[in-house]
């Protein structure tokens, strides 16, 4: 009996299935939970599950030579509670999606056009770089929470689509994080004796 109760309770603890068909984000609500509150299901319509425009190239005038077009719960309220989002990245030759972290998502990327040098750094103590060059039709996975990057190594523009295992994966740019650290926290080399 104790074994059955343990298995039953373990099953309940691992249950992460939705409790309803959908929970379209009510973007007008001031209530913030772990996610967004649900819109009244009677008011839900097709546009709550739609986004158009990933067929259009992004404006590649950024300093890094890339443009990320995100499609998450902010663009598609119907993604709320579904645990998935995506993006399109456009790269000019030499363009880099600089080192960054998604604290709440694993990323899977597919190259639609061009060639990308992609990679991530493992956690301590190894801090090992795992990288390769991928081409049109190739897929690469970046594990959740690890520093990763992509760089266009081809002669023309490159395009990639990616999916993330969160409706709101978050983004921490390594360069931006370093710039906001107070001077007292920044690395100070040891003086040798």
mmCIF file with all atom_site columns, C-alpha atoms in Angstrom:
data_model
loop_
_atom_site.group_PDB
_atom_site.id
_atom_site.type_symbol
_atom_site.label_atom_id
_atom_site.label_alt_id
_atom_site.label_comp_id
_atom_site.label_asym_id
_atom_site.label_entity_id
_atom_site.label_seq_id
_atom_site.pdbx_PDB_ins_code
_atom_site.Cartn_x
_atom_site.Cartn_y
_atom_site.Cartn_z
_atom_site.occupancy
_atom_site.B_iso_or_equiv
_atom_site.pdbx_formal_charge
_atom_site.auth_seq_id
_atom_site.auth_comp_id
_atom_site.auth_asym_id
_atom_site.auth_atom_id
_atom_site.pdbx_PDB_model_num
ATOM 1   C CA . UNK A 1 1   ? 0.000   0.000  0.000   1.00 0.00 ? 1   UNK A CA 1
ATOM 2   C CA . UNK A 1 2   ? 2.832   2.375  0.870   1.00 0.00 ? 2   UNK A CA 1
ATOM 3   C CA . UNK A 1 3   ? 4.454   1.746  -2.545  1.00 0.00 ? 3   UNK A CA 1
ATOM 4   C CA . UNK A 1 4   ? 1.204   2.549  -4.369  1.00 0.00 ? 4   UNK A CA 1
ATOM 5   C CA . UNK A 1 5   ? 0.770   5.754  -2.357  1.00 0.00 ? 5   UNK A CA 1
ATOM 6   C CA . UNK A 1 6   ? 4.378   6.785  -3.100  1.00 0.00 ? 6   UNK A CA 1
ATOM 7   C CA . UNK A 1 7   ? 3.939   6.167  -6.840  1.00 0.00 ? 7   UNK A CA 1
ATOM 8   C CA . UNK A 1 8   ? 0.615   8.015  -6.853  1.00 0.00 ? 8   UNK A CA 1
ATOM 9   C CA . UNK A 1 9   ? 2.055   11.041 -5.017  1.00 0.00 ? 9   UNK A CA 1
ATOM 10  C CA . UNK A 1 10  ? 5.164   11.063 -7.238  1.00 0.00 ? 10  UNK A CA 1
ATOM 11  C CA . UNK A 1 11  ? 2.930   11.129 -10.304 1.00 0.00 ? 11  UNK A CA 1
ATOM 12  C CA . UNK A 1 12  ? 0.982   14.060 -8.926  1.00 0.00 ? 12  UNK A CA 1
ATOM 13  C CA . UNK A 1 13  ? 4.158   15.976 -8.088  1.00 0.00 ? 13  UNK A CA 1
ATOM 14  C CA . UNK A 1 14  ? 5.411   15.642 -11.656 1.00 0.00 ? 14  UNK A CA 1
ATOM 15  C CA . UNK A 1 15  ? 2.133   16.618 -13.343 1.00 0.00 ? 15  UNK A CA 1
ATOM 16  C CA . UNK A 1 16  ? 2.734   19.742 -15.399 1.00 0.00 ? 16  UNK A CA 1
ATOM 17  C CA . UNK A 1 17  ? -0.059  19.344 -17.928 1.00 0.00 ? 17  UNK A CA 1
ATOM 18  C CA . UNK A 1 18  ? -2.342  22.329 -18.481 1.00 0.00 ? 18  UNK A CA 1
ATOM 19  C CA . UNK A 1 19  ? -5.604  22.331 -16.576 1.00 0.00 ? 19  UNK A CA 1
ATOM 20  C CA . UNK A 1 20  ? -7.535  23.786 -19.519 1.00 0.00 ? 20  UNK A CA 1
ATOM 21  C CA . UNK A 1 21  ? -7.270  23.950 -23.329 1.00 0.00 ? 21  UNK A CA 1
ATOM 22  C CA . UNK A 1 22  ? -5.511  27.336 -23.255 1.00 0.00 ? 22  UNK A CA 1
ATOM 23  C CA . UNK A 1 23  ? -4.928  30.422 -21.140 1.00 0.00 ? 23  UNK A CA 1
ATOM 24  C CA . UNK A 1 24  ? -4.668  33.370 -23.546 1.00 0.00 ? 24  UNK A CA 1
ATOM 25  C CA . UNK A 1 25  ? -2.805  36.208 -21.818 1.00 0.00 ? 25  UNK A CA 1
ATOM 26  C CA . UNK A 1 26  ? -4.973  39.089 -20.690 1.00 0.00 ? 26  UNK A CA 1
ATOM 27  C CA . UNK A 1 27  ? -2.515  41.865 -21.512 1.00 0.00 ? 27  UNK A CA 1
ATOM 28  C CA . UNK A 1 28  ? -4.802  44.494 -19.972 1.00 0.00 ? 28  UNK A CA 1
ATOM 29  C CA . UNK A 1 29  ? -4.721  42.900 -16.504 1.00 0.00 ? 29  UNK A CA 1
ATOM 30  C CA . UNK A 1 30  ? -2.491  44.451 -13.852 1.00 0.00 ? 30  UNK A CA 1
ATOM 31  C CA . UNK A 1 31  ? -2.284  41.099 -12.039 1.00 0.00 ? 31  UNK A CA 1
ATOM 32  C CA . UNK A 1 32  ? 1.096   39.387 -12.521 1.00 0.00 ? 32  UNK A CA 1
ATOM 33  C CA . UNK A 1 33  ? 1.614   35.764 -11.555 1.00 0.00 ? 33  UNK A CA 1
ATOM 34  C CA . UNK A 1 34  ? 4.149   33.269 -12.851 1.00 0.00 ? 34  UNK A CA 1
ATOM 35  C CA . UNK A 1 35  ? 2.915   34.090 -16.327 1.00 0.00 ? 35  UNK A CA 1
ATOM 36  C CA . UNK A 1 36  ? -0.030  36.287 -17.181 1.00 0.00 ? 36  UNK A CA 1
ATOM 37  C CA . UNK A 1 37  ? -3.644  35.999 -16.091 1.00 0.00 ? 37  UNK A CA 1
ATOM 38  C CA . UNK A 1 38  ? -6.092  34.342 -18.465 1.00 0.00 ? 38  UNK A CA 1
ATOM 39  C CA . UNK A 1 39  ? -8.409  36.199 -20.774 1.00 0.00 ? 39  UNK A CA 1
ATOM 40  C CA . UNK A 1 40  ? -12.066 35.189 -20.542 1.00 0.00 ? 40  UNK A CA 1
ATOM 41  C CA . UNK A 1 41  ? -12.271 32.130 -22.873 1.00 0.00 ? 41  UNK A CA 1
ATOM 42  C CA . UNK A 1 42  ? -15.471 33.498 -24.416 1.00 0.00 ? 42  UNK A CA 1
ATOM 43  C CA . UNK A 1 43  ? -13.461 36.494 -25.708 1.00 0.00 ? 43  UNK A CA 1
ATOM 44  C CA . UNK A 1 44  ? -10.650 34.414 -27.242 1.00 0.00 ? 44  UNK A CA 1
ATOM 45  C CA . UNK A 1 45  ? -10.265 34.641 -31.041 1.00 0.00 ? 45  UNK A CA 1
ATOM 46  C CA . UNK A 1 46  ? -7.903  33.412 -33.759 1.00 0.00 ? 46  UNK A CA 1
ATOM 47  C CA . UNK A 1 47  ? -5.723  36.550 -33.553 1.00 0.00 ? 47  UNK A CA 1
ATOM 48  C CA . UNK A 1 48  ? -4.762  35.536 -30.002 1.00 0.00 ? 48  UNK A CA 1
ATOM 49  C CA . UNK A 1 49  ? -2.862  32.610 -31.564 1.00 0.00 ? 49  UNK A CA 1
ATOM 50  C CA . UNK A 1 50  ? -1.458  34.380 -34.657 1.00 0.00 ? 50  UNK A CA 1
ATOM 51  C CA . UNK A 1 51  ? 1.625   36.381 -35.612 1.00 0.00 ? 51  UNK A CA 1
ATOM 52  C CA . UNK A 1 52  ? 2.522   37.398 -39.163 1.00 0.00 ? 52  UNK A CA 1
ATOM 53  C CA . UNK A 1 53  ? 5.844   38.598 -40.452 1.00 0.00 ? 53  UNK A CA 1
ATOM 54  C CA . UNK A 1 54  ? 8.579   36.020 -39.867 1.00 0.00 ? 54  UNK A CA 1
ATOM 55  C CA . UNK A 1 55  ? 8.916   35.800 -43.644 1.00 0.00 ? 55  UNK A CA 1
ATOM 56  C CA . UNK A 1 56  ? 10.248  39.379 -43.665 1.00 0.00 ? 56  UNK A CA 1
ATOM 57  C CA . UNK A 1 57  ? 13.976  40.009 -43.138 1.00 0.00 ? 57  UNK A CA 1
ATOM 58  C CA . UNK A 1 58  ? 14.869  41.928 -40.013 1.00 0.00 ? 58  UNK A CA 1
ATOM 59  C CA . UNK A 1 59  ? 16.589  45.293 -40.173 1.00 0.00 ? 59  UNK A CA 1
ATOM 60  C CA . UNK A 1 60  ? 20.273  44.330 -39.893 1.00 0.00 ? 60  UNK A CA 1
ATOM 61  C CA . UNK A 1 61  ? 21.586  47.772 -38.938 1.00 0.00 ? 61  UNK A CA 1
ATOM 62  C CA . UNK A 1 62  ? 22.454  46.813 -35.351 1.00 0.00 ? 62  UNK A CA 1
ATOM 63  C CA . UNK A 1 63  ? 26.033  47.137 -34.117 1.00 0.00 ? 63  UNK A CA 1
ATOM 64  C CA . UNK A 1 64  ? 26.425  43.335 -34.032 1.00 0.00 ? 64  UNK A CA 1
ATOM 65  C CA . UNK A 1 65  ? 25.115  42.867 -37.598 1.00 0.00 ? 65  UNK A CA 1
ATOM 66  C CA . UNK A 1 66  ? 22.095  40.812 -36.511 1.00 0.00 ? 66  UNK A CA 1
ATOM 67  C CA . UNK A 1 67  ? 18.410  41.349 -35.939 1.00 0.00 ? 67  UNK A CA 1
ATOM 68  C CA . UNK A 1 68  ? 16.319  39.097 -33.734 1.00 0.00 ? 68  UNK A CA 1
ATOM 69  C CA . UNK A 1 69  ? 12.566  39.038 -34.384 1.00 0.00 ? 69  UNK A CA 1
ATOM 70  C CA . UNK A 1 70  ? 11.032  37.444 -31.270 1.00 0.00 ? 70  UNK A CA 1
ATOM 71  C CA . UNK A 1 71  ? 7.707   35.659 -31.178 1.00 0.00 ? 71  UNK A CA 1
ATOM 72  C CA . UNK A 1 72  ? 6.785   35.071 -27.554 1.00 0.00 ? 72  UNK A CA 1
ATOM 73  C CA . UNK A 1 73  ? 3.797   35.677 -25.299 1.00 0.00 ? 73  UNK A CA 1
ATOM 74  C CA . UNK A 1 74  ? 4.149   39.447 -25.885 1.00 0.00 ? 74  UNK A CA 1
ATOM 75  C CA . UNK A 1 75  ? 3.428   38.931 -29.611 1.00 0.00 ? 75  UNK A CA 1
ATOM 76  C CA . UNK A 1 76  ? 1.077   35.913 -29.345 1.00 0.00 ? 76  UNK A CA 1
ATOM 77  C CA . UNK A 1 77  ? -1.028  36.039 -26.152 1.00 0.00 ? 77  UNK A CA 1
ATOM 78  C CA . UNK A 1 78  ? -2.153  32.444 -26.854 1.00 0.00 ? 78  UNK A CA 1
ATOM 79  C CA . UNK A 1 79  ? 1.362   31.226 -25.962 1.00 0.00 ? 79  UNK A CA 1
ATOM 80  C CA . UNK A 1 80  ? 0.646   32.003 -22.303 1.00 0.00 ? 80  UNK A CA 1
ATOM 81  C CA . UNK A 1 81  ? 1.246   28.845 -20.195 1.00 0.00 ? 81  UNK A CA 1
ATOM 82  C CA . UNK A 1 82  ? 2.194   26.752 -23.259 1.00 0.00 ? 82  UNK A CA 1
ATOM 83  C CA . UNK A 1 83  ? 5.941   26.814 -22.539 1.00 0.00 ? 83  UNK A CA 1
ATOM 84  C CA . UNK A 1 84  ? 7.199   27.626 -26.039 1.00 0.00 ? 84  UNK A CA 1
ATOM 85  C CA . UNK A 1 85  ? 8.290   30.597 -28.138 1.00 0.00 ? 85  UNK A CA 1
ATOM 86  C CA . UNK A 1 86  ? 10.405  31.250 -31.225 1.00 0.00 ? 86  UNK A CA 1
ATOM 87  C CA . UNK A 1 87  ? 12.445  33.820 -33.102 1.00 0.00 ? 87  UNK A CA 1
ATOM 88  C CA . UNK A 1 88  ? 13.978  34.605 -36.474 1.00 0.00 ? 88  UNK A CA 1
ATOM 89  C CA . UNK A 1 89  ? 17.549  35.884 -36.598 1.00 0.00 ? 89  UNK A CA 1
ATOM 90  C CA . UNK A 1 90  ? 18.945  37.677 -39.655 1.00 0.00 ? 90  UNK A CA 1
ATOM 91  C CA . UNK A 1 91  ? 22.743  38.038 -39.934 1.00 0.00 ? 91  UNK A CA 1
ATOM 92  C CA . UNK A 1 92  ? 24.849  40.128 -42.316 1.00 0.00 ? 92  UNK A CA 1
ATOM 93  C CA . UNK A 1 93  ? 28.215  38.590 -43.332 1.00 0.00 ? 93  UNK A CA 1
ATOM 94  C CA . UNK A 1 94  ? 30.271  38.526 -40.131 1.00 0.00 ? 94  UNK A CA 1
ATOM 95  C CA . UNK A 1 95  ? 27.191  39.357 -38.025 1.00 0.00 ? 95  UNK A CA 1
ATOM 96  C CA . UNK A 1 96  ? 27.229  37.988 -34.486 1.00 0.00 ? 96  UNK A CA 1
ATOM 97  C CA . UNK A 1 97  ? 24.476  37.154 -32.039 1.00 0.00 ? 97  UNK A CA 1
ATOM 98  C CA . UNK A 1 98  ? 26.791  37.931 -29.091 1.00 0.00 ? 98  UNK A CA 1
ATOM 99  C CA . UNK A 1 99  ? 27.236  35.675 -26.051 1.00 0.00 ? 99  UNK A CA 1
ATOM 100 C CA . UNK A 1 100 ? 24.049  35.556 -24.010 1.00 0.00 ? 100 UNK A CA 1
ATOM 101 C CA . UNK A 1 101 ? 21.955  33.347 -21.728 1.00 0.00 ? 101 UNK A CA 1
ATOM 102 C CA . UNK A 1 102 ? 18.282  32.352 -21.699 1.00 0.00 ? 102 UNK A CA 1
ATOM 103 C CA . UNK A 1 103 ? 17.755  31.658 -17.976 1.00 0.00 ? 103 UNK A CA 1
ATOM 104 C CA . UNK A 1 104 ? 14.412  29.897 -18.505 1.00 0.00 ? 104 UNK A CA 1
ATOM 105 C CA . UNK A 1 105 ? 14.760  28.023 -21.812 1.00 0.00 ? 105 UNK A CA 1
ATOM 106 C CA . UNK A 1 106 ? 16.610  25.531 -23.940 1.00 0.00 ? 106 UNK A CA 1
ATOM 107 C CA . UNK A 1 107 ? 17.017  26.780 -27.529 1.00 0.00 ? 107 UNK A CA 1
ATOM 108 C CA . UNK A 1 108 ? 16.949  24.744 -30.730 1.00 0.00 ? 108 UNK A CA 1
ATOM 109 C CA . UNK A 1 109 ? 18.121  26.559 -33.883 1.00 0.00 ? 109 UNK A CA 1
ATOM 110 C CA . UNK A 1 110 ? 17.808  25.616 -37.566 1.00 0.00 ? 110 UNK A CA 1
ATOM 111 C CA . UNK A 1 111 ? 19.728  27.408 -40.328 1.00 0.00 ? 111 UNK A CA 1
ATOM 112 C CA . UNK A 1 112 ? 17.478  28.434 -43.225 1.00 0.00 ? 112 UNK A CA 1
ATOM 113 C CA . UNK A 1 113 ? 20.173  30.198 -45.230 1.00 0.00 ? 113 UNK A CA 1
ATOM 114 C CA . UNK A 1 114 ? 23.954  30.556 -44.929 1.00 0.00 ? 114 UNK A CA 1
ATOM 115 C CA . UNK A 1 115 ? 26.522  29.124 -42.521 1.00 0.00 ? 115 UNK A CA 1
ATOM 116 C CA . UNK A 1 116 ? 26.845  29.842 -38.802 1.00 0.00 ? 116 UNK A CA 1
ATOM 117 C CA . UNK A 1 117 ? 29.576  29.185 -36.277 1.00 0.00 ? 117 UNK A CA 1
ATOM 118 C CA . UNK A 1 118 ? 27.569  28.260 -33.158 1.00 0.00 ? 118 UNK A CA 1
ATOM 119 C CA . UNK A 1 119 ? 28.566  27.252 -29.680 1.00 0.00 ? 119 UNK A CA 1
ATOM 120 C CA . UNK A 1 120 ? 28.030  27.281 -25.943 1.00 0.00 ? 120 UNK A CA 1
ATOM 121 C CA . UNK A 1 121 ? 30.197  27.151 -22.824 1.00 0.00 ? 121 UNK A CA 1
ATOM 122 C CA . UNK A 1 122 ? 29.648  24.423 -20.235 1.00 0.00 ? 122 UNK A CA 1
ATOM 123 C CA . UNK A 1 123 ? 29.323  25.279 -16.556 1.00 0.00 ? 123 UNK A CA 1
ATOM 124 C CA . UNK A 1 124 ? 32.028  25.186 -13.884 1.00 0.00 ? 124 UNK A CA 1
ATOM 125 C CA . UNK A 1 125 ? 34.476  23.661 -13.341 1.00 0.00 ? 125 UNK A CA 1
ATOM 126 C CA . UNK A 1 126 ? 35.169  22.767 -16.991 1.00 0.00 ? 126 UNK A CA 1
ATOM 127 C CA . UNK A 1 127 ? 33.931  25.916 -18.766 1.00 0.00 ? 127 UNK A CA 1
ATOM 128 C CA . UNK A 1 128 ? 34.478  24.035 -22.017 1.00 0.00 ? 128 UNK A CA 1
ATOM 129 C CA . UNK A 1 129 ? 33.553  25.561 -25.384 1.00 0.00 ? 129 UNK A CA 1
ATOM 130 C CA . UNK A 1 130 ? 31.417  23.258 -27.521 1.00 0.00 ? 130 UNK A CA 1
ATOM 131 C CA . UNK A 1 131 ? 31.118  24.708 -31.023 1.00 0.00 ? 131 UNK A CA 1
ATOM 132 C CA . UNK A 1 132 ? 30.838  23.836 -34.697 1.00 0.00 ? 132 UNK A CA 1
ATOM 133 C CA . UNK A 1 133 ? 29.913  25.346 -38.045 1.00 0.00 ? 133 UNK A CA 1
ATOM 134 C CA . UNK A 1 134 ? 26.401  24.522 -39.273 1.00 0.00 ? 134 UNK A CA 1
ATOM 135 C CA . UNK A 1 135 ? 24.832  25.077 -42.693 1.00 0.00 ? 135 UNK A CA 1
ATOM 136 C CA . UNK A 1 136 ? 21.400  25.349 -44.308 1.00 0.00 ? 136 UNK A CA 1
ATOM 137 C CA . UNK A 1 137 ? 19.096  22.670 -42.881 1.00 0.00 ? 137 UNK A CA 1
ATOM 138 C CA . UNK A 1 138 ? 21.357  21.882 -39.908 1.00 0.00 ? 138 UNK A CA 1
ATOM 139 C CA . UNK A 1 139 ? 20.048  22.021 -36.330 1.00 0.00 ? 139 UNK A CA 1
ATOM 140 C CA . UNK A 1 140 ? 21.915  22.859 -33.113 1.00 0.00 ? 140 UNK A CA 1
ATOM 141 C CA . UNK A 1 141 ? 20.723  22.864 -29.478 1.00 0.00 ? 141 UNK A CA 1
ATOM 142 C CA . UNK A 1 142 ? 21.792  25.280 -26.718 1.00 0.00 ? 142 UNK A CA 1
ATOM 143 C CA . UNK A 1 143 ? 21.021  23.877 -23.222 1.00 0.00 ? 143 UNK A CA 1
ATOM 144 C CA . UNK A 1 144 ? 19.062  26.038 -20.782 1.00 0.00 ? 144 UNK A CA 1
ATOM 145 C CA . UNK A 1 145 ? 21.060  28.655 -18.875 1.00 0.00 ? 145 UNK A CA 1
ATOM 146 C CA . UNK A 1 146 ? 24.373  28.230 -20.721 1.00 0.00 ? 146 UNK A CA 1
ATOM 147 C CA . UNK A 1 147 ? 26.257  31.080 -22.402 1.00 0.00 ? 147 UNK A CA 1
ATOM 148 C CA . UNK A 1 148 ? 25.913  30.675 -26.182 1.00 0.00 ? 148 UNK A CA 1
ATOM 149 C CA . UNK A 1 149 ? 26.443  32.564 -29.457 1.00 0.00 ? 149 UNK A CA 1
ATOM 150 C CA . UNK A 1 150 ? 26.113  32.409 -33.263 1.00 0.00 ? 150 UNK A CA 1
ATOM 151 C CA . UNK A 1 151 ? 28.270  34.079 -35.921 1.00 0.00 ? 151 UNK A CA 1
ATOM 152 C CA . UNK A 1 152 ? 27.703  34.241 -39.680 1.00 0.00 ? 152 UNK A CA 1
ATOM 153 C CA . UNK A 1 153 ? 30.823  32.739 -41.278 1.00 0.00 ? 153 UNK A CA 1
ATOM 154 C CA . UNK A 1 154 ? 29.448  32.727 -44.839 1.00 0.00 ? 154 UNK A CA 1
ATOM 155 C CA . UNK A 1 155 ? 29.911  35.276 -47.615 1.00 0.00 ? 155 UNK A CA 1
ATOM 156 C CA . UNK A 1 156 ? 26.231  36.225 -47.812 1.00 0.00 ? 156 UNK A CA 1
ATOM 157 C CA . UNK A 1 157 ? 23.420  36.891 -45.364 1.00 0.00 ? 157 UNK A CA 1
ATOM 158 C CA . UNK A 1 158 ? 22.295  34.099 -43.049 1.00 0.00 ? 158 UNK A CA 1
ATOM 159 C CA . UNK A 1 159 ? 18.870  33.347 -41.576 1.00 0.00 ? 159 UNK A CA 1
ATOM 160 C CA . UNK A 1 160 ? 17.985  31.070 -38.679 1.00 0.00 ? 160 UNK A CA 1
ATOM 161 C CA . UNK A 1 161 ? 14.762  30.107 -36.931 1.00 0.00 ? 161 UNK A CA 1
ATOM 162 C CA . UNK A 1 162 ? 14.837  29.042 -33.330 1.00 0.00 ? 162 UNK A CA 1
ATOM 163 C CA . UNK A 1 163 ? 12.416  27.618 -30.808 1.00 0.00 ? 163 UNK A CA 1
ATOM 164 C CA . UNK A 1 164 ? 12.674  28.094 -27.054 1.00 0.00 ? 164 UNK A CA 1
ATOM 165 C CA . UNK A 1 165 ? 11.183  25.930 -24.315 1.00 0.00 ? 165 UNK A CA 1
ATOM 166 C CA . UNK A 1 166 ? 9.505   28.854 -22.534 1.00 0.00 ? 166 UNK A CA 1
ATOM 167 C CA . UNK A 1 167 ? 6.803   31.391 -23.341 1.00 0.00 ? 167 UNK A CA 1
ATOM 168 C CA . UNK A 1 168 ? 9.173   33.995 -21.891 1.00 0.00 ? 168 UNK A CA 1
ATOM 169 C CA . UNK A 1 169 ? 12.756  32.641 -22.044 1.00 0.00 ? 169 UNK A CA 1
ATOM 170 C CA . UNK A 1 170 ? 14.460  35.788 -20.788 1.00 0.00 ? 170 UNK A CA 1
ATOM 171 C CA . UNK A 1 171 ? 17.722  37.137 -22.186 1.00 0.00 ? 171 UNK A CA 1
ATOM 172 C CA . UNK A 1 172 ? 20.884  38.137 -20.367 1.00 0.00 ? 172 UNK A CA 1
ATOM 173 C CA . UNK A 1 173 ? 23.475  39.671 -22.659 1.00 0.00 ? 173 UNK A CA 1
ATOM 174 C CA . UNK A 1 174 ? 26.946  38.983 -21.267 1.00 0.00 ? 174 UNK A CA 1
ATOM 175 C CA . UNK A 1 175 ? 28.290  42.301 -22.549 1.00 0.00 ? 175 UNK A CA 1
ATOM 176 C CA . UNK A 1 176 ? 25.383  44.299 -21.092 1.00 0.00 ? 176 UNK A CA 1
ATOM 177 C CA . UNK A 1 177 ? 25.603  42.469 -17.744 1.00 0.00 ? 177 UNK A CA 1
ATOM 178 C CA . UNK A 1 178 ? 29.314  43.303 -17.470 1.00 0.00 ? 178 UNK A CA 1
ATOM 179 C CA . UNK A 1 179 ? 28.694  46.981 -18.243 1.00 0.00 ? 179 UNK A CA 1
ATOM 180 C CA . UNK A 1 180 ? 26.158  47.420 -15.423 1.00 0.00 ? 180 UNK A CA 1
ATOM 181 C CA . UNK A 1 181 ? 28.268  45.829 -12.689 1.00 0.00 ? 181 UNK A CA 1
ATOM 182 C CA . UNK A 1 182 ? 29.393  48.300 -10.048 1.00 0.00 ? 182 UNK A CA 1
ATOM 183 C CA . UNK A 1 183 ? 33.095  49.065 -10.114 1.00 0.00 ? 183 UNK A CA 1
ATOM 184 C CA . UNK A 1 184 ? 33.594  47.219 -6.784  1.00 0.00 ? 184 UNK A CA 1
ATOM 185 C CA . UNK A 1 185 ? 32.352  43.937 -8.310  1.00 0.00 ? 185 UNK A CA 1
ATOM 186 C CA . UNK A 1 186 ? 34.364  44.012 -11.530 1.00 0.00 ? 186 UNK A CA 1
ATOM 187 C CA . UNK A 1 187 ? 37.394  41.757 -11.782 1.00 0.00 ? 187 UNK A CA 1
ATOM 188 C CA . UNK A 1 188 ? 40.452  43.123 -10.076 1.00 0.00 ? 188 UNK A CA 1
ATOM 189 C CA . UNK A 1 189 ? 43.654  41.176 -10.839 1.00 0.00 ? 189 UNK A CA 1
ATOM 190 C CA . UNK A 1 190 ? 45.733  39.905 -7.903  1.00 0.00 ? 190 UNK A CA 1
ATOM 191 C CA . UNK A 1 191 ? 49.006  41.588 -7.282  1.00 0.00 ? 191 UNK A CA 1
ATOM 192 C CA . UNK A 1 192 ? 51.932  39.198 -7.455  1.00 0.00 ? 192 UNK A CA 1
ATOM 193 C CA . UNK A 1 193 ? 54.428  39.209 -4.598  1.00 0.00 ? 193 UNK A CA 1
#
